[in-house]
Amino acid sequence: MNQRDSILNGKTALGIELGSTRIKGVLIDLSGKVLAVGIHDWENSFIDNIWTYSIEEIHRGLRGCYRSLCDEVKKKYGLTLKRIGSIGVSAMMHGYMALDKEGNQIAPFQTWRNTNTQEAADELTELFQFNIPLRWSIAHLYQRILDQEEHVKRLAYVSTLSGYIHWKLTGEKVIGVGDAAGMFPIDSDICDYDEQMVQKFDALIEKYEYGWKLRDIFPKVLVAGEKAGSLTKEGAVFLDESGNLEAGIPLCPPEGDAGTGMTATNSVALGTGNVSAGTSTFAMIVLEKQLSKVYREIDMVTTPSGFPCAMSHANNGTSDLNAWVSLFGEFAKLMGYQVDIGELFEKLYRNSLEGDSDCGGLLAYGYYSGENITMINEGRLAFLRTPESHFNLANFMKAHLYTSLGAVKMGLDILMEEEKVKVNRIIGHGGFFKTKGVGQRYLAAAVGAPVTVMDTASEGGAWGIALLAAYLINKKKDEKLENYLENRIFGELSGETVIPYEQDKKGFDVFMARYKAGLEIEKKAIEVMKW
């Protein structure tokens, strides 16, 4: 079946992912081939000390992305998109979306970027003897309780952004196990919230007499391959304002960007790992068993199938790097040159390869927000050098590329050095790897292992959730997700693997020693920079 026929006959899957700076929709055929892409760019706001997106921005952005996708289908194939085989929704993990019984939002949406939950996260970690990161939904919920916010007694539903959008499309209050693992600890044996911890939480808040328990307000947990509802008539109009989209389309469980990243890199099997590097940076390694003890720097989550997975999650990635590239673009325009932003990124990234392996003594922190791994609870951006530093453009760019991996490397070092976790392969994906052979080389130096970037890496998590949607309607009986991906999707895909250079590894280690020492500067900056 050719591509046009696939679209006409609904032999397709659509994945939509709401990322930090871009909402992306990817339409694929059932072999995983990309047919069309839709894009809507957006950015979070810092309002009343909260990183957030308004509900209007969320709705407008989702529709804008879908409209962009439909426009591309019309342009490429001369078709109006009406029938889709299956749909999946994903979004940045964690955070806090709170609704009352009428479905109205009753508190500002809090993204993963917020670190205003330290008290709650610390108390819950002690109660559960399980690391509860600051950005997890349960930490946000309990902090709202500790702060005695009025809306808590009116709660009827708390979910992540993906769970909220899925509910708008289907009316179903469900969530994929991978995204659920960013809300509350998961028992991988049953692929559900850990019941003992649920009971501990319910007992903890009993004195407040809210009239609800945790399972009353949290979504039901589903695993990949389970049907999570169908697109309602109201959901179809909500997504497609033109009214062309048909209702009744099955949806897979909504997932977080960690789970879709694992799927998009074929990293859902035991012993595999991936690093997603973009606005935030996180590394995921699928484990055979739980870690030996609690580490505040490491999150324990799951794959979309429920396997335990260790996550080193850095809130900050390339945002500051992107800002510097934009500044260079402004300079080029000032000098009378019209520069394509993609070309500018590529030239600056490639020029960084000419820099010293340790960045010439330059140091940077791209902390737009607090950073949980380094225990820095507010964002302060810094670029630092000594009079003896080798200050040139190549080292400047390399320092900002290195620091995009700095915090996540600290978490990976715990897994590999203290827990002796073995990884068969690391797959890189995200904007950090868009310039071939640059970010990939630096990640190889950081992890001291070969790094592969697939040819499909640029499609990212939107492609990953599209694959999960395709798996829902195209899997064979009892076919596991890891087998489906390995044999039916990735078998014919190609990629490029980079082996770490010894000199790069040594240089990165020197840079990291400075990075760790310089964290005291970040702490002082929080204390001093109050403007």
Short mmCIF file of N, CA and C in Angstrom, two decimals, residues 330-337:
data_model
loop_
_atom_site.label_atom_id
_atom_site.label_comp_id
_atom_site.label_asym_id
_atom_site.label_seq_id
_atom_site.Cartn_x
_atom_site.Cartn_y
_atom_site.Cartn_z
N GLU A 330 21.39 37.40 15.98
CA GLU A 330 21.15 38.85 16.01
C GLU A 330 22.38 39.61 15.51
N PHE A 331 23.55 39.16 15.96
CA PHE A 331 24.79 39.81 15.54
C PHE A 331 24.96 39.70 14.02
N ALA A 332 24.70 38.51 13.47
CA ALA A 332 24.83 38.32 12.03
C ALA A 332 23.91 39.26 11.27
N LYS A 333 22.67 39.41 11.78
CA LYS A 333 21.71 40.30 11.13
C LYS A 333 22.17 41.76 11.22
N LEU A 334 22.74 42.12 12.37
CA LEU A 334 23.27 43.46 12.55
C LEU A 334 24.36 43.78 11.54
N MET A 335 25.14 42.75 11.20
CA MET A 335 26.24 42.91 10.24
C MET A 335 25.76 42.80 8.79
N GLY A 336 24.47 42.62 8.61
CA GLY A 336 23.93 42.61 7.26
C GLY A 336 23.80 41.24 6.64
N TYR A 337 23.93 40.18 7.43
CA TYR A 337 23.84 38.82 6.90
C TYR A 337 22.50 38.19 7.31
#
